[in-house]
CSV table of C-alpha atoms in Angstrom, one decimal:
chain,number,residue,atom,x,y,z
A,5,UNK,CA,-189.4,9.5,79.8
A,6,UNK,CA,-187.6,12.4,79.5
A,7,UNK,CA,-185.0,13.3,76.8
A,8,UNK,CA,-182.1,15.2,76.9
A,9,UNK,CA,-183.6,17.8,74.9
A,10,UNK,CA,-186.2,18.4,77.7
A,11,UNK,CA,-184.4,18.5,80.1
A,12,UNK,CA,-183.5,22.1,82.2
A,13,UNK,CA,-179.7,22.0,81.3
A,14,UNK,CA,-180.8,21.8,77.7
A,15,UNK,CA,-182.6,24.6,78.1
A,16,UNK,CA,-179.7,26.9,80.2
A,17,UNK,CA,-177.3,25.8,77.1
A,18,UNK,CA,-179.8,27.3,74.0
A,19,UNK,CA,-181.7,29.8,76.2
A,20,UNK,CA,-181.0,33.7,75.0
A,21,UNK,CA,-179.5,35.6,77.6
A,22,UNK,CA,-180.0,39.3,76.4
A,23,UNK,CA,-176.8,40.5,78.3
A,24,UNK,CA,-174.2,37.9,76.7
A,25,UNK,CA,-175.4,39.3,73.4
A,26,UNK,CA,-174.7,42.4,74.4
A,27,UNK,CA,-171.2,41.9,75.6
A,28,UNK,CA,-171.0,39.9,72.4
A,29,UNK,CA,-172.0,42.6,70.4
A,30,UNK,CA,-170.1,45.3,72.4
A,31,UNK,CA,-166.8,42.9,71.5
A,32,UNK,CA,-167.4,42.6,68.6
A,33,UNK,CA,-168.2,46.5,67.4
A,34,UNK,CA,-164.5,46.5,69.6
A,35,UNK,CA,-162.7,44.8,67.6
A,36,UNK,CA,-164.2,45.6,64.3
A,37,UNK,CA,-162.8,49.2,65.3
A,38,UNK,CA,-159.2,48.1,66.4
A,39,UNK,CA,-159.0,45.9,62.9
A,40,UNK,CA,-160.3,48.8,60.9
A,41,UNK,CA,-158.0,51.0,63.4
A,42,UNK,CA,-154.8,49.0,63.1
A,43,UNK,CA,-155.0,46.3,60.4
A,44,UNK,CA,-157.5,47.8,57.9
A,45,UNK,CA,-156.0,51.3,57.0
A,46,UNK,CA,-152.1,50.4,56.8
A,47,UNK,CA,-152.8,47.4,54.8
A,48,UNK,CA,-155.6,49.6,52.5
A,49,UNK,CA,-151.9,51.8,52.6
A,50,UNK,CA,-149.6,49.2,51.3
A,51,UNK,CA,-152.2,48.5,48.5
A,52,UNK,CA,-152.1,52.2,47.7
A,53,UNK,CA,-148.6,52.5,47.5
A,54,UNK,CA,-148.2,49.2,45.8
A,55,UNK,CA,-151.0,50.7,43.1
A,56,UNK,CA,-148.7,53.7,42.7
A,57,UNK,CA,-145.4,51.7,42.1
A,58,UNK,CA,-147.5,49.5,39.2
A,59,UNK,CA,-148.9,52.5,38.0
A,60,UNK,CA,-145.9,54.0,37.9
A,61,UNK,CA,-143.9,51.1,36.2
A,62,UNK,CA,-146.9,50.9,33.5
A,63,UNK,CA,-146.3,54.8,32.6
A,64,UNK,CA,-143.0,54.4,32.4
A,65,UNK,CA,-143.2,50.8,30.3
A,66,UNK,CA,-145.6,52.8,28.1
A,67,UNK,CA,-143.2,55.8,27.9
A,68,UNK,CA,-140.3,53.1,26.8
A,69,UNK,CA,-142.6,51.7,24.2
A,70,UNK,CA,-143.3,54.8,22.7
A,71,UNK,CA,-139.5,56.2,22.7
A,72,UNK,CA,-139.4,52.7,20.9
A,73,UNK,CA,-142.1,53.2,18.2
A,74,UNK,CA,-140.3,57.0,17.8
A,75,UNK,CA,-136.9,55.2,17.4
A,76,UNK,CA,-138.3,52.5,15.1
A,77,UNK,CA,-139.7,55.2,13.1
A,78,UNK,CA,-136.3,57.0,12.6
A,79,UNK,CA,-134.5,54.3,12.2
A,80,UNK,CA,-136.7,53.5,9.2
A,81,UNK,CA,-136.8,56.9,7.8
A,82,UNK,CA,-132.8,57.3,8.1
A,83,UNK,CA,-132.4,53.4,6.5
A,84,UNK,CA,-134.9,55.0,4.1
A,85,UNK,CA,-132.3,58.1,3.6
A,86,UNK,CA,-129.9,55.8,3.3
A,87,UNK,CA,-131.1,53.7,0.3
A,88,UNK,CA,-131.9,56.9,-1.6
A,89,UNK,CA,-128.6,58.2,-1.5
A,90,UNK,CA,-127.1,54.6,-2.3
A,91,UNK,CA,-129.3,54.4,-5.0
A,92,UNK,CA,-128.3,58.0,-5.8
A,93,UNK,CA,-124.4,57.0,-5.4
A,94,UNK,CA,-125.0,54.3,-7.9
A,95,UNK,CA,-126.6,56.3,-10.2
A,96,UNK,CA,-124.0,59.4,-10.1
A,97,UNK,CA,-121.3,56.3,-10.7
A,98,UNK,CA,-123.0,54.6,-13.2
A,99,UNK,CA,-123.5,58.1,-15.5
A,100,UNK,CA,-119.8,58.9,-14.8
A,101,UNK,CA,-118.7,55.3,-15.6
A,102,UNK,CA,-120.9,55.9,-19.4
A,103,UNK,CA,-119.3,59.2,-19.7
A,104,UNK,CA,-115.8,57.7,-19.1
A,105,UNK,CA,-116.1,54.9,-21.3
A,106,UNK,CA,-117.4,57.5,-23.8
A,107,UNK,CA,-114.7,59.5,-23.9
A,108,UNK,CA,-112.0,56.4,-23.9
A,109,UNK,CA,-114.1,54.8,-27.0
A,110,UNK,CA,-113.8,58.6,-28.6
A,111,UNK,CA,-110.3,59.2,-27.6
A,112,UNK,CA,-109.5,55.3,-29.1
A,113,UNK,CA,-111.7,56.4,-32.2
A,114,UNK,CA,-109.6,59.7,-32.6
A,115,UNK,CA,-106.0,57.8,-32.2
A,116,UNK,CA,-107.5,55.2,-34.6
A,117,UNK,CA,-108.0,58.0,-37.1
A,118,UNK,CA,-105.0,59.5,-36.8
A,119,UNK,CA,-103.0,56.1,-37.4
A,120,UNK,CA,-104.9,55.2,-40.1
A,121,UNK,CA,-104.1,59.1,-41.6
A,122,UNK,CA,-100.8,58.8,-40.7
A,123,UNK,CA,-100.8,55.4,-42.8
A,124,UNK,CA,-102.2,56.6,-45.7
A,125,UNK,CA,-99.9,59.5,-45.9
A,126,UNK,CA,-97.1,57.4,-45.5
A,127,UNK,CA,-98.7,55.1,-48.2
A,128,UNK,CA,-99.1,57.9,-50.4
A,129,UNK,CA,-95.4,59.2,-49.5
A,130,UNK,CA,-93.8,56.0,-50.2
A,131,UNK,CA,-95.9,55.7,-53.2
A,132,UNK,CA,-94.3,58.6,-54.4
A,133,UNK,CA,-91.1,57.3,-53.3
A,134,UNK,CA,-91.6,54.3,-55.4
A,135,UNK,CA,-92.7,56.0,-58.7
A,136,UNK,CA,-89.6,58.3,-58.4
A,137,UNK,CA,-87.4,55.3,-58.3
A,138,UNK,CA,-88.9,53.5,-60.8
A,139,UNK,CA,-89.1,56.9,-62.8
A,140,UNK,CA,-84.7,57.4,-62.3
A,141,UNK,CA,-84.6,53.6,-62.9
A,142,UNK,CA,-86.7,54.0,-66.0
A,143,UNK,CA,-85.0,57.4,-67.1
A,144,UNK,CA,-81.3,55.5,-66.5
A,145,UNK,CA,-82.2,52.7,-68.1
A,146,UNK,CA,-83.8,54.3,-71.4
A,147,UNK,CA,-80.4,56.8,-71.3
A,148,UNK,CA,-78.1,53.8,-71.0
A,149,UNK,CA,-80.0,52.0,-73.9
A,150,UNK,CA,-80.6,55.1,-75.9
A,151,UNK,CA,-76.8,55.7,-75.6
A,152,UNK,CA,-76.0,52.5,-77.1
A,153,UNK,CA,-78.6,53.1,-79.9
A,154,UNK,CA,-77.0,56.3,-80.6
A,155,UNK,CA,-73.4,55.8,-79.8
A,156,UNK,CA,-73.3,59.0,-78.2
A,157,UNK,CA,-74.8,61.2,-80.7
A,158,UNK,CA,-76.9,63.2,-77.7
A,159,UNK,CA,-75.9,63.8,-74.5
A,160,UNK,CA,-76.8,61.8,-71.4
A,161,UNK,CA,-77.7,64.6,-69.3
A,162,UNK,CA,-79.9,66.0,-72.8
A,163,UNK,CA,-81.4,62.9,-72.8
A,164,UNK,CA,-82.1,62.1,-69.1
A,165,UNK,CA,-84.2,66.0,-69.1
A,166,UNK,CA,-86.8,64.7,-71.9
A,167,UNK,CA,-87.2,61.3,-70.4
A,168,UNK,CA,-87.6,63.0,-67.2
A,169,UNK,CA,-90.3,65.5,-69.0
A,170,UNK,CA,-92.0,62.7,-70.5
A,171,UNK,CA,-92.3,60.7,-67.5
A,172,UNK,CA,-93.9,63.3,-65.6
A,173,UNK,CA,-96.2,64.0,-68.1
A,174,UNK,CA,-97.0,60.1,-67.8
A,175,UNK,CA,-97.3,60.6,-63.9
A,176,UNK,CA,-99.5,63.6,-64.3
A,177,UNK,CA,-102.3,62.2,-66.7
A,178,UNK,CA,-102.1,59.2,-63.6
């Protein structure tokens, strides 16, 4: 018995026929050059351009990144400028405040001292005031009585100029 393996239309189906490999070949070195002729280069193209656009984008996301650093840095130097002079402001207002309240406690000190002068000179004036009264008091008292001791043997106006003389001497050993 015969299989179908053996058999001669078997053998036409897997025999090598040297010119269909050929043709084969020839259609297929064909249309590898009409791929690599129409497909291969405009799509190798597109990829190139499509390179360049990323490339591109990356420079100029790089380029933004670094205009950020560069405003990040002078942001924080001129928040760093900033601080100084606030600290400086405070400062300059803080001395002037101490200098002002200086010169209000001296000016208060100085109009202090010049009420209390003014009160001790009008002390001492109405001091004075106070021992001439009592001094005419005493003076027209001691005439008055002296004139009823004497029954008018001196004069009043005699006797008010040595009570006068004697007070004064009282006032001045005082």
């Amino acid at each position: 018995m015969k299989t179908f393996f053996q058999t001669p239309e078997y053998l036409e189906i897997i025999s090598v026929n040297i010119w269909t490999i050929l043709i084969s070949l020839a259609n297929l070195a064909i249309l590898y050059k009409l791929l690599k002729k129409f497909l291969y280069k405009p799509v190798k193209n597109v990829i190139a351009a499509r390179q360049a656009e990323l490339d591109a984008q990356y420079a100029a996301a790089s380029e933004a990144e670094q205009t950020a650093y560069a405003s990040r840095d002078a942001y924080a130097a001129k928040l760093s400028g900033a601080q100084a002079e606030a600290d400086s402001i405070i400062h300059d207002a803080t001395v002037s405040a101490t200098r002002r309240g200086d010169k209000i406690v001296a000016e208060a000190r100085e109009k202090a001292e010049g009420i209390v002068r003014q009160g001790e000179l009008e002390a001492a004036m109405e001091k004075k005031k106070a021992q001439e009264s009592i001094k005419r008091e005493i003076t027209e008292v001691s005439a008055a009585l002296t004139e009823q001791l004497l029954s008018r043997e001196m004069k009043t106006d005699d006797h008010r100029k040595m009570i006068d003389s004697f007070l004064q001497g009282i006032g001045d050993a005082q």
